[in-house]
mmCIF file of C-alpha atoms and ligand atoms in Angstrom:
data_model
loop_
_atom_site.group_PDB
_atom_site.id
_atom_site.type_symbol
_atom_site.label_atom_id
_atom_site.label_comp_id
_atom_site.label_asym_id
_atom_site.label_seq_id
_atom_site.Cartn_x
_atom_site.Cartn_y
_atom_site.Cartn_z
ATOM 1 C CA MET K 29 -10.345 -6.094 -16.929
ATOM 2 C CA THR K 30 -9.672 -8.629 -14.215
ATOM 3 C CA ARG K 31 -6.167 -9.199 -12.918
ATOM 4 C CA THR K 32 -4.952 -12.771 -12.457
ATOM 5 C CA THR K 33 -2.004 -13.837 -10.347
ATOM 6 C CA PRO K 34 -0.003 -16.544 -12.146
ATOM 7 C CA PRO K 35 0.255 -19.934 -10.410
ATOM 8 C CA ARG K 36 3.092 -20.021 -7.874
ATOM 9 C CA PRO K 37 6.337 -21.304 -9.397
ATOM 10 C CA LEU K 38 6.144 -24.358 -7.151
ATOM 11 C CA ASP K 39 3.823 -26.026 -4.674
ATOM 12 C CA VAL K 40 5.245 -24.959 -1.325
ATOM 13 C CA GLU K 41 2.980 -27.318 0.626
ATOM 14 C CA ALA K 42 4.423 -30.273 -1.297
ATOM 15 C CA LEU K 43 7.864 -29.233 0.005
ATOM 16 C CA PHE K 44 6.744 -28.290 3.511
ATOM 17 C CA PRO K 45 3.431 -30.046 4.294
ATOM 18 C CA GLU K 46 3.241 -28.425 7.760
ATOM 19 C CA LEU K 47 2.562 -25.103 6.028
ATOM 20 C CA ALA K 48 -0.964 -26.322 5.236
ATOM 21 C CA ARG K 49 -2.154 -25.375 8.672
ATOM 22 C CA TYR K 50 -0.951 -21.769 8.248
ATOM 23 C CA ARG K 51 -2.485 -21.374 4.786
ATOM 24 C CA GLY K 52 -4.590 -18.227 4.603
ATOM 25 C CA THR K 53 -6.113 -15.985 1.981
ATOM 26 C CA THR K 54 -5.610 -12.352 1.151
ATOM 27 C CA THR K 55 -7.314 -10.143 -1.423
ATOM 28 C CA ARG K 56 -4.980 -8.394 -3.811
ATOM 29 C CA LEU K 57 -6.635 -5.106 -4.691
ATOM 30 C CA HIS K 58 -4.831 -4.538 -8.024
ATOM 31 C CA PRO K 59 -5.363 -0.751 -8.198
ATOM 32 C CA ARG K 60 -5.119 0.634 -11.737
ATOM 33 C CA ALA K 61 -5.596 4.164 -13.060
ATOM 34 C CA GLY K 62 -9.270 4.905 -13.609
ATOM 35 C CA ARG K 63 -12.227 7.085 -12.715
ATOM 36 C CA PRO K 64 -13.812 5.553 -9.627
ATOM 37 C CA LEU K 65 -17.044 6.938 -8.145
ATOM 38 C CA ALA K 66 -17.854 7.433 -4.464
ATOM 39 C CA THR K 67 -19.956 4.284 -4.715
ATOM 40 C CA ASP K 68 -16.887 2.256 -5.824
ATOM 41 C CA SER K 69 -14.004 0.773 -3.884
ATOM 42 C CA SER K 70 -10.932 2.751 -4.898
ATOM 43 C CA VAL K 71 -7.494 4.104 -4.147
ATOM 44 C CA GLY K 72 -7.339 7.880 -4.455
ATOM 45 C CA GLY K 73 -10.951 8.128 -5.598
ATOM 46 C CA PRO K 74 -13.849 10.171 -4.210
ATOM 47 C CA LEU K 75 -15.054 8.974 -0.823
ATOM 48 C CA LEU K 76 -18.620 8.329 0.238
ATOM 49 C CA TRP K 77 -18.477 11.029 2.919
ATOM 50 C CA PRO K 78 -21.583 12.646 4.400
ATOM 51 C CA VAL K 79 -21.821 16.330 3.490
ATOM 52 C CA ASP K 80 -22.591 17.282 7.113
ATOM 53 C CA GLU K 81 -19.708 15.408 8.768
ATOM 54 C CA PRO K 82 -16.412 17.191 9.541
ATOM 55 C CA TRP K 83 -13.539 16.018 7.320
ATOM 56 C CA PRO K 84 -10.737 14.422 9.350
ATOM 57 C CA VAL K 85 -7.642 16.536 10.084
ATOM 58 C CA CYS K 86 -4.170 16.102 11.595
ATOM 59 C CA VAL K 87 -3.516 18.229 14.668
ATOM 60 C CA GLU K 88 -0.376 16.399 15.812
ATOM 61 C CA PRO K 89 2.344 18.969 16.425
ATOM 62 C CA HIS K 90 4.753 19.158 13.484
ATOM 63 C CA ALA K 91 5.822 21.724 10.921
ATOM 64 C CA ARG K 92 3.272 22.110 8.128
ATOM 65 C CA ASP K 93 4.407 25.410 6.656
ATOM 66 C CA ARG K 94 6.626 24.019 3.865
ATOM 67 C CA GLY K 95 5.739 21.722 1.017
ATOM 68 C CA ARG K 96 4.610 21.341 -2.546
ATOM 69 C CA ARG K 97 1.229 22.323 -3.919
ATOM 70 C CA LEU K 98 -1.206 19.568 -4.865
ATOM 71 C CA PRO K 99 -1.939 20.952 -8.361
ATOM 72 C CA ASP K 100 1.839 21.081 -9.026
ATOM 73 C CA ILE K 101 2.213 17.407 -8.116
ATOM 74 C CA ARG K 102 -0.657 16.455 -10.443
ATOM 75 C CA ARG K 103 0.744 18.617 -13.254
ATOM 76 C CA GLU K 104 4.184 17.033 -12.884
ATOM 77 C CA ARG K 105 2.652 13.574 -13.259
ATOM 78 C CA GLU K 106 0.719 14.698 -16.332
ATOM 79 C CA LEU K 107 3.939 16.008 -17.898
ATOM 80 C CA TRP K 108 5.680 12.683 -17.436
ATOM 81 C CA ALA K 109 2.661 10.715 -18.666
ATOM 82 C CA ALA K 110 2.464 12.858 -21.816
ATOM 83 C CA ALA K 111 6.192 12.394 -22.458
ATOM 84 C CA ARG K 112 5.776 8.625 -22.127
ATOM 85 C CA ARG K 113 2.883 8.638 -24.583
ATOM 86 C CA ARG K 114 5.063 10.526 -27.081
ATOM 87 C CA ASP K 115 7.923 8.180 -26.218
ATOM 88 C CA THR K 116 10.299 11.138 -25.820
ATOM 89 C CA GLY K 117 11.900 12.917 -22.913
ATOM 90 C CA LEU K 118 10.656 16.260 -21.675
ATOM 91 C CA THR K 119 11.094 19.247 -23.973
ATOM 92 C CA ASP K 120 13.225 22.168 -22.754
ATOM 93 C CA ALA K 121 10.082 24.148 -21.988
ATOM 94 C CA GLU K 122 8.662 21.215 -20.010
ATOM 95 C CA SER K 123 11.892 20.799 -18.061
ATOM 96 C CA GLU K 124 11.724 24.456 -17.112
ATOM 97 C CA LEU K 125 8.108 24.060 -16.073
ATOM 98 C CA LEU K 126 9.056 20.970 -14.074
ATOM 99 C CA ASP K 127 11.615 22.945 -12.057
ATOM 100 C CA GLU K 128 8.873 25.381 -11.191
ATOM 101 C CA LEU K 129 6.393 22.615 -10.309
ATOM 102 C CA LYS K 130 8.894 20.927 -7.995
ATOM 103 C CA ARG K 131 9.458 24.056 -5.946
ATOM 104 C CA THR K 132 8.828 23.971 -2.227
ATOM 105 C CA HIS K 133 6.441 26.673 -1.092
ATOM 106 C CA ARG K 134 5.968 28.262 2.304
ATOM 107 C CA ALA K 135 2.923 29.150 4.312
ATOM 108 C CA PRO K 136 4.439 31.534 6.848
ATOM 109 C CA GLY K 137 2.855 31.751 10.237
ATOM 110 C CA VAL K 138 1.009 28.428 10.148
ATOM 111 C CA PRO K 139 1.287 27.092 13.714
ATOM 112 C CA GLU K 140 2.524 23.572 14.445
ATOM 113 C CA THR K 141 -0.928 22.302 15.401
ATOM 114 C CA ALA K 142 -3.055 24.016 12.760
ATOM 115 C CA PRO K 143 -5.488 21.385 11.445
ATOM 116 C CA VAL K 144 -4.277 19.864 8.167
ATOM 117 C CA PRO K 145 -7.020 18.200 6.087
ATOM 118 C CA LEU K 146 -6.080 14.544 5.668
ATOM 119 C CA ILE K 147 -5.766 13.033 2.218
ATOM 120 C CA GLY K 148 -8.379 10.413 1.344
ATOM 121 C CA LEU K 149 -6.200 7.421 0.487
ATOM 122 C CA ALA K 150 -8.643 4.594 -0.170
ATOM 123 C CA GLN K 151 -12.081 3.206 0.518
ATOM 124 C CA LEU K 152 -13.078 -0.436 0.531
ATOM 125 C CA TYR K 153 -16.598 -1.863 0.462
ATOM 126 C CA ARG K 154 -16.789 -5.284 2.075
ATOM 127 C CA ARG K 155 -18.878 -6.574 -0.834
ATOM 128 C CA ASP K 156 -15.817 -6.069 -3.112
ATOM 129 C CA VAL K 157 -13.051 -7.384 -0.862
ATOM 130 C CA PRO K 158 -13.608 -10.904 0.458
ATOM 131 C CA ASP K 159 -10.716 -10.831 2.937
ATOM 132 C CA LEU K 160 -11.523 -7.443 4.447
ATOM 133 C CA LEU K 161 -12.004 -7.971 8.186
ATOM 134 C CA PRO K 162 -15.468 -7.079 9.489
ATOM 135 C CA GLY K 163 -16.044 -3.538 10.721
ATOM 136 C CA PRO K 164 -17.785 -2.576 13.970
ATOM 137 C CA ASP K 165 -21.584 -2.506 14.265
ATOM 138 C CA GLY K 166 -22.313 -3.813 10.801
ATOM 139 C CA ALA K 167 -20.161 -1.192 9.066
ATOM 140 C CA ASP K 168 -19.485 -2.209 5.460
ATOM 141 C CA LEU K 169 -17.232 0.599 4.228
ATOM 142 C CA LEU K 170 -13.655 1.246 5.349
ATOM 143 C CA GLN K 171 -12.207 4.674 4.583
ATOM 144 C CA VAL K 172 -8.473 5.285 4.945
ATOM 145 C CA PHE K 173 -6.810 8.691 5.325
ATOM 146 C CA TRP K 174 -3.329 9.955 5.985
ATOM 147 C CA CYS K 175 -1.597 13.207 6.769
ATOM 148 C CA PRO K 176 0.403 14.666 3.849
ATOM 149 C CA PHE K 177 3.460 15.179 6.082
ATOM 150 C CA GLU K 178 6.013 12.546 7.119
ATOM 151 C CA ALA K 179 6.478 13.964 10.573
ATOM 152 C CA HIS K 180 4.853 11.800 13.217
ATOM 153 C CA GLY K 181 5.559 9.158 15.802
ATOM 154 C CA ARG K 182 8.590 8.597 17.961
ATOM 155 C CA THR K 183 11.059 9.051 15.122
ATOM 156 C CA GLY K 184 9.365 12.153 13.722
ATOM 157 C CA TYR K 185 9.389 10.530 10.254
ATOM 158 C CA GLU K 186 6.366 8.274 10.478
ATOM 159 C CA PRO K 187 3.044 8.577 8.685
ATOM 160 C CA TYR K 188 -0.166 9.442 10.481
ATOM 161 C CA VAL K 189 -2.979 7.139 9.434
ATOM 162 C CA HIS K 190 -6.661 7.532 10.201
ATOM 163 C CA LEU K 191 -9.422 5.004 9.516
ATOM 164 C CA ARG K 192 -13.195 5.305 9.503
ATOM 165 C CA TRP K 193 -15.752 2.565 9.262
ATOM 166 C CA ARG K 194 -19.292 3.411 8.234
ATOM 167 C CA ARG K 195 -22.565 1.847 7.124
ATOM 168 C CA SER K 196 -22.774 2.986 3.530
ATOM 169 C CA ALA K 197 -26.578 2.706 3.380
ATOM 170 C CA GLU K 198 -26.841 5.462 6.007
ATOM 171 C CA VAL K 199 -24.960 8.064 3.974
ATOM 172 C CA GLY K 200 -27.319 10.630 2.482
ATOM 173 C CA GLU K 201 -25.949 13.600 0.592
ATOM 174 C CA VAL K 202 -22.279 13.049 -0.287
ATOM 175 C CA LEU K 203 -19.551 15.670 0.090
ATOM 176 C CA THR K 204 -18.324 16.415 -3.435
ATOM 177 C CA ALA K 205 -15.433 18.814 -2.756
ATOM 178 C CA PRO K 206 -13.555 17.717 0.365
ATOM 179 C CA PRO K 207 -11.032 20.140 1.861
ATOM 180 C CA LEU K 208 -7.498 19.701 0.528
ATOM 181 C CA PRO K 209 -4.200 20.523 2.209
ATOM 182 C CA GLU K 210 -2.624 23.716 0.925
ATOM 183 C CA LEU K 211 0.835 22.159 1.105
ATOM 184 C CA VAL K 212 1.983 18.554 0.918
ATOM 185 C CA GLY K 213 5.163 17.501 2.702
ATOM 186 C CA PHE K 214 5.829 14.571 0.377
ATOM 187 C CA ALA K 215 4.365 13.802 -3.067
ATOM 188 C CA GLY K 216 4.234 10.068 -2.254
ATOM 189 C CA TYR K 217 1.227 10.809 -0.006
ATOM 190 C CA VAL K 218 -0.847 11.898 -2.995
ATOM 191 C CA PRO K 219 -2.573 8.905 -4.623
ATOM 192 C CA GLU K 220 -3.684 8.873 -8.238
ATOM 193 C CA PRO K 221 -7.330 7.845 -8.717
ATOM 194 C CA CYS K 222 -7.414 4.089 -9.235
ATOM 195 C CA VAL K 223 -10.188 1.538 -9.637
ATOM 196 C CA LEU K 224 -9.674 -1.860 -8.000
ATOM 197 C CA HIS K 225 -9.702 -5.377 -9.425
ATOM 198 C CA PRO K 226 -9.846 -7.503 -6.267
ATOM 199 C CA GLU K 227 -8.513 -11.047 -6.504
ATOM 200 C CA ARG K 228 -8.324 -13.573 -3.688
ATOM 201 C CA VAL K 229 -5.059 -15.521 -3.436
ATOM 202 C CA VAL K 230 -3.488 -18.010 -1.044
ATOM 203 C CA THR K 231 -0.898 -16.673 1.390
ATOM 204 C CA TYR K 232 1.400 -17.971 4.128
ATOM 205 C CA PRO K 233 2.959 -16.207 7.126
ATOM 206 C CA PHE K 234 6.220 -14.306 7.092
ATOM 207 C CA ALA K 235 8.959 -16.929 7.603
ATOM 208 C CA GLY K 236 10.207 -15.392 10.864
ATOM 209 C CA LEU K 237 6.785 -15.949 12.432
ATOM 210 C CA LEU K 238 6.655 -19.672 11.652
ATOM 211 C CA PRO K 239 7.908 -22.201 14.214
ATOM 212 C CA GLN K 240 11.718 -21.911 14.379
ATOM 213 C CA GLU K 241 12.367 -25.436 13.153
ATOM 214 C CA LEU K 242 10.223 -24.929 10.042
ATOM 215 C CA CYS K 243 11.719 -21.500 9.399
ATOM 216 C CA ASP K 244 15.233 -23.018 9.599
ATOM 217 C CA ARG K 245 14.349 -25.682 7.042
ATOM 218 C CA ILE K 246 12.902 -23.068 4.679
ATOM 219 C CA ASP K 247 16.100 -20.991 5.072
ATOM 220 C CA ALA K 248 18.284 -24.023 4.312
ATOM 221 C CA TRP K 249 16.192 -24.851 1.228
ATOM 222 C CA GLU K 250 16.495 -21.269 -0.042
ATOM 223 C CA GLU K 251 20.257 -21.236 0.523
ATOM 224 C CA ALA K 252 20.653 -24.454 -1.441
ATOM 225 C CA LEU K 253 18.683 -22.961 -4.345
ATOM 226 C CA GLU K 254 20.817 -19.820 -4.274
ATOM 227 C CA GLU K 255 24.013 -21.865 -4.304
ATOM 228 C CA GLU K 256 22.724 -23.831 -7.267
ATOM 229 C CA ALA K 257 21.957 -20.599 -9.108
ATOM 230 C CA GLU K 258 25.427 -19.226 -8.359
ATOM 231 C CA GLU K 259 27.078 -22.394 -9.607
ATOM 232 C CA ALA K 260 24.998 -22.265 -12.767
ATOM 233 C CA ALA K 261 26.012 -18.635 -13.281
ATOM 234 C CA ASP K 262 29.691 -19.591 -12.796
ATOM 235 C CA ARG K 263 29.283 -22.155 -15.550
ATOM 236 C CA GLY K 264 27.892 -19.393 -17.756
ATOM 237 C CA ALA K 265 24.410 -20.862 -17.813
ATOM 238 C CA ASP K 266 21.411 -18.543 -18.075
ATOM 239 C CA ALA K 267 20.125 -18.931 -14.551
ATOM 240 C CA ALA K 268 16.756 -17.489 -13.637
ATOM 241 C CA GLU K 269 16.386 -15.696 -10.315
ATOM 242 C CA PRO K 270 15.920 -18.521 -7.756
ATOM 243 C CA VAL K 271 12.460 -18.937 -6.271
ATOM 244 C CA GLY K 272 12.206 -17.826 -2.659
ATOM 245 C CA TYR K 273 9.674 -18.280 0.126
ATOM 246 C CA GLN K 274 9.499 -14.603 0.985
ATOM 247 C CA TYR K 275 9.279 -13.147 -2.516
ATOM 248 C CA ASP K 276 7.407 -15.813 -4.425
ATOM 249 C CA LEU K 277 5.508 -18.112 -2.100
ATOM 250 C CA SER K 278 4.224 -16.383 1.021
ATOM 251 C CA ILE K 279 2.999 -12.773 0.881
ATOM 252 C CA PRO K 280 2.084 -11.052 -2.391
ATOM 253 C CA PRO K 281 3.469 -7.581 -3.090
ATOM 254 C CA GLY K 282 1.153 -4.658 -3.740
ATOM 255 C CA TRP K 283 -1.986 -3.427 -2.041
ATOM 256 C CA HIS K 284 -3.895 -6.235 -0.338
ATOM 257 C CA ALA K 285 -6.479 -6.710 2.418
ATOM 258 C CA GLY K 286 -6.303 -9.442 5.056
ATOM 259 C CA GLY K 287 -3.759 -12.222 5.304
ATOM 260 C CA TYR K 288 -0.305 -11.753 6.792
ATOM 261 C CA ALA K 289 2.034 -8.804 7.277
ATOM 262 C CA SER K 290 5.588 -8.836 6.026
ATOM 263 C CA TRP K 291 8.400 -7.852 8.392
ATOM 264 C CA HIS K 292 11.275 -7.664 5.942
ATOM 265 C CA ARG K 293 12.579 -4.253 7.095
ATOM 266 C CA THR K 294 12.344 -4.642 10.851
ATOM 267 C CA ASP K 295 12.275 -8.033 12.507
ATOM 268 C CA PRO K 296 8.766 -9.136 13.513
ATOM 269 C CA TYR K 297 7.410 -7.596 16.678
ATOM 270 C CA ALA K 298 4.139 -8.218 18.468
ATOM 271 C CA VAL K 299 1.279 -5.920 17.478
ATOM 272 C CA ASP K 300 -1.184 -6.111 20.345
ATOM 273 C CA CYS K 301 -4.354 -4.094 20.735
ATOM 274 C CA ARG K 302 -3.823 -1.063 22.980
ATOM 275 C CA ALA K 303 -7.385 -1.386 24.281
ATOM 276 C CA CYS K 304 -7.610 -5.120 25.089
ATOM 277 C CA ALA K 305 -4.118 -6.591 24.420
ATOM 278 C CA ALA K 306 -5.425 -9.082 21.820
ATOM 279 C CA PRO K 307 -2.875 -9.874 19.083
ATOM 280 C CA MET K 308 -3.975 -7.792 16.103
ATOM 281 C CA GLU K 309 -4.552 -8.976 12.534
ATOM 282 C CA LEU K 310 -3.553 -7.460 9.215
ATOM 283 C CA LEU K 311 -6.351 -5.280 7.871
ATOM 284 C CA LEU K 312 -4.664 -3.661 4.891
ATOM 285 C CA THR K 313 -1.287 -3.329 3.195
ATOM 286 C CA VAL K 314 -0.596 -0.079 1.336
ATOM 287 C CA ASP K 315 2.340 -0.713 -0.969
ATOM 288 C CA THR K 316 4.603 1.455 -3.105
ATOM 289 C CA SER K 317 4.854 -1.124 -5.860
ATOM 290 C CA GLU K 318 2.463 -3.764 -7.193
ATOM 291 C CA TRP K 319 5.150 -6.212 -8.214
ATOM 292 C CA ASP K 320 8.871 -6.293 -7.542
ATOM 293 C CA GLY K 321 11.605 -8.291 -5.915
ATOM 294 C CA GLY K 322 12.926 -11.741 -6.692
ATOM 295 C CA SER K 323 11.557 -13.198 -9.888
ATOM 296 C CA GLY K 324 8.573 -10.825 -10.170
ATOM 297 C CA SER K 325 6.376 -13.901 -10.116
ATOM 298 C CA TRP K 326 3.331 -12.036 -8.753
ATOM 299 C CA LYS K 327 2.986 -9.821 -11.823
ATOM 300 C CA PRO K 328 -0.555 -10.424 -13.143
ATOM 301 C CA VAL K 329 -0.966 -12.402 -16.354
ATOM 302 C CA GLU K 330 -2.770 -9.440 -17.982
ATOM 303 C CA ASP K 331 0.231 -7.157 -17.264
ATOM 304 C CA ARG K 332 2.862 -9.609 -18.465
ATOM 305 C CA ASP K 333 4.198 -7.339 -21.209
ATOM 306 C CA LEU K 334 4.243 -4.114 -19.203
ATOM 307 C CA PRO K 335 7.573 -2.702 -17.978
ATOM 308 C CA PRO K 336 7.801 -2.036 -14.246
ATOM 309 C CA HIS K 337 8.195 1.698 -14.826
ATOM 310 C CA PRO K 338 5.651 3.215 -14.498
ATOM 311 C CA PHE K 339 3.181 0.317 -14.508
ATOM 312 C CA ALA K 340 4.208 -1.295 -11.221
ATOM 313 C CA ARG K 341 3.285 1.944 -9.449
ATOM 314 C CA PRO K 342 -0.235 2.862 -10.606
ATOM 315 C CA THR K 343 -1.136 4.667 -7.376
ATOM 316 C CA GLU K 344 2.041 6.854 -7.252
ATOM 317 C CA VAL K 345 1.939 6.296 -3.500
ATOM 318 C CA VAL K 346 5.349 5.955 -1.818
ATOM 319 C CA VAL K 347 5.540 4.535 1.696
ATOM 320 C CA GLY K 348 8.736 5.135 3.688
ATOM 321 C CA ASN K 349 11.780 4.059 1.711
ATOM 322 C CA HIS K 350 9.734 2.631 -1.189
ATOM 323 C CA GLY K 351 8.221 0.149 1.230
ATOM 324 C CA GLU K 352 4.777 -0.665 2.566
ATOM 325 C CA LEU K 353 2.405 0.309 5.317
ATOM 326 C CA ASN K 354 0.662 -2.450 7.226
ATOM 327 C CA VAL K 355 -2.500 -1.480 9.109
ATOM 328 C CA PHE K 356 -3.692 -3.804 11.871
ATOM 329 C CA ALA K 357 -7.130 -4.273 13.423
ATOM 330 C CA CYS K 358 -8.295 -5.877 16.663
ATOM 331 C CA PRO K 359 -10.060 -9.209 16.045
ATOM 332 C CA ALA K 360 -11.809 -9.044 19.432
ATOM 333 C CA ASP K 361 -13.461 -5.693 18.684
ATOM 334 C CA PRO K 362 -13.052 -4.033 15.280
ATOM 335 C CA GLY K 363 -13.929 -0.703 16.940
ATOM 336 C CA HIS K 364 -10.654 -0.722 18.907
ATOM 337 C CA PRO K 365 -7.977 1.678 17.643
ATOM 338 C CA HIS K 366 -5.886 0.498 14.713
ATOM 339 C CA ARG K 367 -2.108 0.239 14.701
ATOM 340 C CA TRP K 368 0.335 0.312 11.816
ATOM 341 C CA SER K 369 3.896 -0.535 10.864
ATOM 342 C CA VAL K 370 6.052 0.660 7.972
ATOM 343 C CA GLN K 371 8.170 -1.970 6.243
HETATM 344 ZN ZN1 LIG J 421 0.312 15.324 10.463
HETATM 345 ZN ZN1 LIG J 422 -8.852 -4.938 21.132
#
């Protein structure tokens, strides 16, 4: 089934014609539960990984001796899914089992730099994703990994992301049983297998990155709409959530490749390439939720009747405080190291 973004609630370029020159495109990936193959683009699916190539690991120093077991996390999700199908809560026996499944386990004696197999998060073939930036040396397949512990970076609470580009035609025998981490620091790092339904949509930059004068006018317009909505509510009228630039008109929620990054948690900061100082571009957004915020206007037409729980979170991935991970690439040389920001 395809997924179709509804038309935007209003034509933002009719209101602010200068936005035309910043108009871009991004490809919404629309991950949905499925059974992807290694030859498919996917989130949480099998990767096209050569059998004779070492699987990537995290050796950054951090504790990795406490966490949940992968099979327990999967079993917990199955329990909830079965309860939803029955349209009941968990039985007493299931609740007891759940307590057991949620237990933290220990792996005593595991040193702080013991290699942890990374979790294969996603793979994208360029043929499927029109806005995916080009890879180095004709590479056509992007593979994304992360460490199952939230324990990196300056704060000690950041994810560790690893990306690989490869030429898919050169992969011979494929690894069928990649190594898995014994313990997982946070269940939100474990994606459910999802197939993708890529859809290209129009996008505009985060307001704070537009020229100040334009950003001010957009702010003033939004404030006026909010005031109108408040007045309508005071009169007892059924006021819909007002349309906003950030939530409805600029950057779609959910997983998407290319386009613009959102900076709604931190203020925008420059993301320059560490190798050549070029300003980097958004490669991929990994999001906790596929639709949320404001009026929910990005919810695909085909999903119109679905409640947000659990359908807005098909991947089960959680980034930071239910936010998103933006991965950036160097436009001057796609082989330069990637950077990322959590929003
Ligand atoms: Zn790590
Ligand atoms: Zn660079």
